[in-house]
PDB file of C-alpha atoms in Angstrom:
ATOM      1  CA  UNK C   1      -0.025   0.033  -0.038  1.00  0.00           C
ATOM      2  CA  UNK C   2       1.519   3.370  -1.129  1.00  0.00           C
ATOM      3  CA  UNK C   3       1.213   6.103   1.528  1.00  0.00           C
ATOM      4  CA  UNK C   4       1.385   9.406  -0.161  1.00  0.00           C
ATOM      5  CA  UNK C   5       0.655  11.970   2.712  1.00  0.00           C
ATOM      6  CA  UNK C   6       0.354  12.052   6.457  1.00  0.00           C
ATOM      7  CA  UNK C   7      -1.054  14.566   8.910  1.00  0.00           C
ATOM      8  CA  UNK C   8      -2.093  14.849  12.520  1.00  0.00           C
ATOM      9  CA  UNK C   9      -5.831  15.269  13.226  1.00  0.00           C
ATOM     10  CA  UNK C  10      -6.726  18.762  14.241  1.00  0.00           C
ATOM     11  CA  UNK C  11      -9.023  17.456  16.999  1.00  0.00           C
ATOM     12  CA  UNK C  12      -6.183  17.666  19.598  1.00  0.00           C
ATOM     13  CA  UNK C  13      -6.206  13.916  20.147  1.00  0.00           C
ATOM     14  CA  UNK C  14      -2.809  13.454  18.577  1.00  0.00           C
ATOM     15  CA  UNK C  15      -4.340  11.075  15.948  1.00  0.00           C
ATOM     16  CA  UNK C  16      -2.228  10.261  12.934  1.00  0.00           C
ATOM     17  CA  UNK C  17      -4.098   9.892   9.647  1.00  0.00           C
ATOM     18  CA  UNK C  18      -2.632   9.009   6.259  1.00  0.00           C
ATOM     19  CA  UNK C  19      -3.907   8.659   2.755  1.00  0.00           C
ATOM     20  CA  UNK C  20      -2.911   5.850   0.524  1.00  0.00           C
ATOM     21  CA  UNK C  21      -3.699   4.754  -3.123  1.00  0.00           C
ATOM     22  CA  UNK C  22      -6.875   3.029  -1.813  1.00  0.00           C
ATOM     23  CA  UNK C  23      -8.294   5.282   0.957  1.00  0.00           C
ATOM     24  CA  UNK C  24      -7.920   7.247   4.225  1.00  0.00           C
ATOM     25  CA  UNK C  25      -6.341   5.319   7.237  1.00  0.00           C
ATOM     26  CA  UNK C  26      -6.185   6.110  10.896  1.00  0.00           C
ATOM     27  CA  UNK C  27      -3.171   4.900  12.951  1.00  0.00           C
ATOM     28  CA  UNK C  28      -4.485   2.995  15.983  1.00  0.00           C
ATOM     29  CA  UNK C  29      -1.766   3.462  18.686  1.00  0.00           C
ATOM     30  CA  UNK C  30      -3.230   0.819  20.900  1.00  0.00           C
ATOM     31  CA  UNK C  31      -3.061  -1.912  18.312  1.00  0.00           C
ATOM     32  CA  UNK C  32      -0.037  -0.250  16.504  1.00  0.00           C
ATOM     33  CA  UNK C  33      -1.605  -0.651  13.080  1.00  0.00           C
ATOM     34  CA  UNK C  34      -3.489   1.294  10.382  1.00  0.00           C
ATOM     35  CA  UNK C  35      -7.310   0.993  10.371  1.00  0.00           C
ATOM     36  CA  UNK C  36      -9.332   2.080   7.314  1.00  0.00           C
ATOM     37  CA  UNK C  37     -11.646   5.032   7.603  1.00  0.00           C
ATOM     38  CA  UNK C  38     -12.685   5.671   4.110  1.00  0.00           C
ATOM     39  CA  UNK C  39     -11.914   3.275   1.299  1.00  0.00           C
ATOM     40  CA  UNK C  40     -14.534   3.204  -1.414  1.00  0.00           C
ATOM     41  CA  UNK C  41     -17.364   5.699  -1.105  1.00  0.00           C
ATOM     42  CA  UNK C  42     -18.242   9.239   0.222  1.00  0.00           C
ATOM     43  CA  UNK C  43     -21.894   9.846   0.491  1.00  0.00           C
ATOM     44  CA  UNK C  44     -22.621   7.303  -2.125  1.00  0.00           C
ATOM     45  CA  UNK C  45     -20.013   8.683  -4.621  1.00  0.00           C
ATOM     46  CA  UNK C  46     -17.290   6.352  -5.518  1.00  0.00           C
ATOM     47  CA  UNK C  47     -13.998   7.517  -3.999  1.00  0.00           C
ATOM     48  CA  UNK C  48     -11.375   8.211  -6.547  1.00  0.00           C
ATOM     49  CA  UNK C  49      -8.851   5.317  -6.264  1.00  0.00           C
ATOM     50  CA  UNK C  50      -5.802   7.390  -5.743  1.00  0.00           C
ATOM     51  CA  UNK C  51      -5.816   9.817  -2.848  1.00  0.00           C
ATOM     52  CA  UNK C  52      -2.703  11.933  -2.843  1.00  0.00           C
ATOM     53  CA  UNK C  53      -2.710  14.639  -0.157  1.00  0.00           C
ATOM     54  CA  UNK C  54      -4.144  15.198   3.315  1.00  0.00           C
ATOM     55  CA  UNK C  55      -4.252  18.431   5.364  1.00  0.00           C
ATOM     56  CA  UNK C  56      -6.254  19.572   8.380  1.00  0.00           C
ATOM     57  CA  UNK C  57      -7.686  23.103   8.741  1.00  0.00           C
ATOM     58  CA  UNK C  58      -8.056  25.251  11.851  1.00  0.00           C
ATOM     59  CA  UNK C  59     -11.559  23.683  12.526  1.00  0.00           C
ATOM     60  CA  UNK C  60     -10.137  20.102  12.739  1.00  0.00           C
ATOM     61  CA  UNK C  61     -11.591  19.177   9.343  1.00  0.00           C
ATOM     62  CA  UNK C  62      -9.537  17.103   7.024  1.00  0.00           C
ATOM     63  CA  UNK C  63      -9.041  18.095   3.366  1.00  0.00           C
ATOM     64  CA  UNK C  64      -8.166  15.298   1.083  1.00  0.00           C
ATOM     65  CA  UNK C  65      -6.862  15.589  -2.512  1.00  0.00           C
ATOM     66  CA  UNK C  66      -7.050  12.880  -5.155  1.00  0.00           C
ATOM     67  CA  UNK C  67      -6.399  12.398  -8.822  1.00  0.00           C
ATOM     68  CA  UNK C  68      -9.823  13.935  -9.531  1.00  0.00           C
ATOM     69  CA  UNK C  69     -11.631  15.288  -6.593  1.00  0.00           C
ATOM     70  CA  UNK C  70     -11.136  17.277  -3.379  1.00  0.00           C
ATOM     71  CA  UNK C  71     -12.870  15.998  -0.203  1.00  0.00           C
ATOM     72  CA  UNK C  72     -13.761  17.356   3.165  1.00  0.00           C
ATOM     73  CA  UNK C  73     -13.851  14.891   6.116  1.00  0.00           C
ATOM     74  CA  UNK C  74     -14.775  15.509   9.734  1.00  0.00           C
ATOM     75  CA  UNK C  75     -13.153  12.912  12.006  1.00  0.00           C
ATOM     76  CA  UNK C  76     -15.440  13.873  14.799  1.00  0.00           C
ATOM     77  CA  UNK C  77     -18.626  13.026  13.095  1.00  0.00           C
ATOM     78  CA  UNK C  78     -17.185  10.744  10.384  1.00  0.00           C
ATOM     79  CA  UNK C  79     -19.024  12.817   7.799  1.00  0.00           C
ATOM     80  CA  UNK C  80     -17.446  13.360   4.398  1.00  0.00           C
ATOM     81  CA  UNK C  81     -18.330  15.267   1.293  1.00  0.00           C
ATOM     82  CA  UNK C  82     -16.877  16.074  -2.118  1.00  0.00           C
ATOM     83  CA  UNK C  83     -16.104  19.894  -2.350  1.00  0.00           C
ATOM     84  CA  UNK C  84     -14.299  19.975  -5.724  1.00  0.00           C
ATOM     85  CA  UNK C  85     -14.298  17.826  -8.840  1.00  0.00           C
ATOM     86  CA  UNK C  86     -12.198  19.931 -11.197  1.00  0.00           C
ATOM     87  CA  UNK C  87      -8.723  18.887 -10.165  1.00  0.00           C
ATOM     88  CA  UNK C  88      -6.034  17.182 -12.276  1.00  0.00           C
ATOM     89  CA  UNK C  89      -3.982  15.118  -9.775  1.00  0.00           C
ATOM     90  CA  UNK C  90      -3.666  17.066  -6.502  1.00  0.00           C
ATOM     91  CA  UNK C  91       0.056  17.153  -5.743  1.00  0.00           C
ATOM     92  CA  UNK C  92       0.088  19.603  -2.928  1.00  0.00           C
ATOM     93  CA  UNK C  93      -2.200  21.640  -0.651  1.00  0.00           C
ATOM     94  CA  UNK C  94      -1.802  24.463   1.836  1.00  0.00           C
ATOM     95  CA  UNK C  95      -4.347  25.630   4.400  1.00  0.00           C
ATOM     96  CA  UNK C  96      -3.342  29.208   5.401  1.00  0.00           C
ATOM     97  CA  UNK C  97      -2.140  29.635   8.899  1.00  0.00           C
ATOM     98  CA  UNK C  98      -4.395  32.656   9.282  1.00  0.00           C
ATOM     99  CA  UNK C  99      -7.587  31.169  10.722  1.00  0.00           C
ATOM    100  CA  UNK C 100      -9.797  33.967   9.430  1.00  0.00           C
ATOM    101  CA  UNK C 101      -9.050  32.757   5.836  1.00  0.00           C
ATOM    102  CA  UNK C 102     -11.533  30.218   4.401  1.00  0.00           C
ATOM    103  CA  UNK C 103      -9.664  29.308   1.264  1.00  0.00           C
ATOM    104  CA  UNK C 104      -7.072  26.737   0.444  1.00  0.00           C
ATOM    105  CA  UNK C 105      -4.305  26.647  -2.039  1.00  0.00           C
ATOM    106  CA  UNK C 106      -4.225  23.439  -4.275  1.00  0.00           C
ATOM    107  CA  UNK C 107      -1.495  22.590  -6.725  1.00  0.00           C
ATOM    108  CA  UNK C 108      -2.067  20.000  -9.333  1.00  0.00           C
ATOM    109  CA  UNK C 109      -0.536  18.862 -12.730  1.00  0.00           C
ATOM    110  CA  UNK C 110      -2.036  21.820 -14.625  1.00  0.00           C
ATOM    111  CA  UNK C 111      -2.358  24.779 -12.295  1.00  0.00           C
ATOM    112  CA  UNK C 112      -2.359  26.601  -8.953  1.00  0.00           C
ATOM    113  CA  UNK C 113      -5.839  27.152  -7.526  1.00  0.00           C
ATOM    114  CA  UNK C 114      -7.203  29.270  -4.767  1.00  0.00           C
ATOM    115  CA  UNK C 115     -10.313  27.452  -3.666  1.00  0.00           C
ATOM    116  CA  UNK C 116     -13.089  28.616  -1.340  1.00  0.00           C
ATOM    117  CA  UNK C 117     -13.162  25.928   1.277  1.00  0.00           C
ATOM    118  CA  UNK C 118     -16.864  26.234   2.053  1.00  0.00           C
ATOM    119  CA  UNK C 119     -18.329  26.442  -1.381  1.00  0.00           C
ATOM    120  CA  UNK C 120     -15.685  24.616  -3.529  1.00  0.00           C
ATOM    121  CA  UNK C 121     -15.661  27.630  -5.859  1.00  0.00           C
ATOM    122  CA  UNK C 122     -12.393  28.462  -7.605  1.00  0.00           C
ATOM    123  CA  UNK C 123     -11.492  32.056  -6.570  1.00  0.00           C
ATOM    124  CA  UNK C 124      -8.322  32.355  -8.641  1.00  0.00           C
ATOM    125  CA  UNK C 125      -6.094  30.123 -10.830  1.00  0.00           C
ATOM    126  CA  UNK C 126      -2.886  30.177 -12.655  1.00  0.00           C
ATOM    127  CA  UNK C 127      -1.561  27.707 -15.373  1.00  0.00           C
ATOM    128  CA  UNK C 128       1.548  25.838 -14.274  1.00  0.00           C
ATOM    129  CA  UNK C 129       2.642  22.388 -13.145  1.00  0.00           C
ATOM    130  CA  UNK C 130       2.777  22.410  -9.327  1.00  0.00           C
ATOM    131  CA  UNK C 131       4.753  19.722  -7.437  1.00  0.00           C
ATOM    132  CA  UNK C 132       4.761  21.204  -3.976  1.00  0.00           C
ATOM    133  CA  UNK C 133       3.450  24.129  -1.894  1.00  0.00           C
ATOM    134  CA  UNK C 134       4.549  25.635   1.368  1.00  0.00           C
ATOM    135  CA  UNK C 135       3.448  28.582   3.449  1.00  0.00           C
ATOM    136  CA  UNK C 136       6.158  30.209   5.474  1.00  0.00           C
ATOM    137  CA  UNK C 137       5.818  31.794   8.951  1.00  0.00           C
ATOM    138  CA  UNK C 138       5.057  35.253   7.281  1.00  0.00           C
ATOM    139  CA  UNK C 139       2.211  33.696   5.326  1.00  0.00           C
ATOM    140  CA  UNK C 140       3.875  33.811   1.979  1.00  0.00           C
ATOM    141  CA  UNK C 141       3.147  30.962  -0.371  1.00  0.00           C
ATOM    142  CA  UNK C 142       6.135  29.077  -1.982  1.00  0.00           C
ATOM    143  CA  UNK C 143       5.430  27.123  -5.129  1.00  0.00           C
ATOM    144  CA  UNK C 144       7.709  24.345  -6.416  1.00  0.00           C
ATOM    145  CA  UNK C 145       7.029  23.945 -10.216  1.00  0.00           C
ATOM    146  CA  UNK C 146       8.476  22.302 -13.287  1.00  0.00           C
ATOM    147  CA  UNK C 147      10.490  25.511 -13.836  1.00  0.00           C
ATOM    148  CA  UNK C 148      11.837  26.056 -10.332  1.00  0.00           C
ATOM    149  CA  UNK C 149      10.910  27.796  -7.161  1.00  0.00           C
ATOM    150  CA  UNK C 150       8.373  30.681  -7.198  1.00  0.00           C
ATOM    151  CA  UNK C 151       6.865  32.907  -4.487  1.00  0.00           C
TER     152      UNK C 151
END
């Protein structure tokens, strides 16, 4: 099983979650093993087979990117929903440190997207191949592309 991204749950419980080619997994510290959380469907929709990135926001919600969709998952209620379907292989994601912001940055094979986290609406986009994203302590977005490092 290929693990592509790992994060700690924002619920304060110190829970480790990871995404793999076939779903979302929770690390069970007591059993010292991974336990599947989401593996095939979200609200009846077939889960895209290749999950690629996981991040948590300031509310404790998990944002999960795949090769076709973006999902929101609340580990407290086990509720999940698709919030974006217009992605081309999410390679990286940044949730701004400023908790007043309700958007996320998504990098995929074709562009950099600023997405409204609540509505799934694309606020802004730029055409480029994005491999990685990083927000520094000053809130500046760094972008690793096929042409080098950008800010």
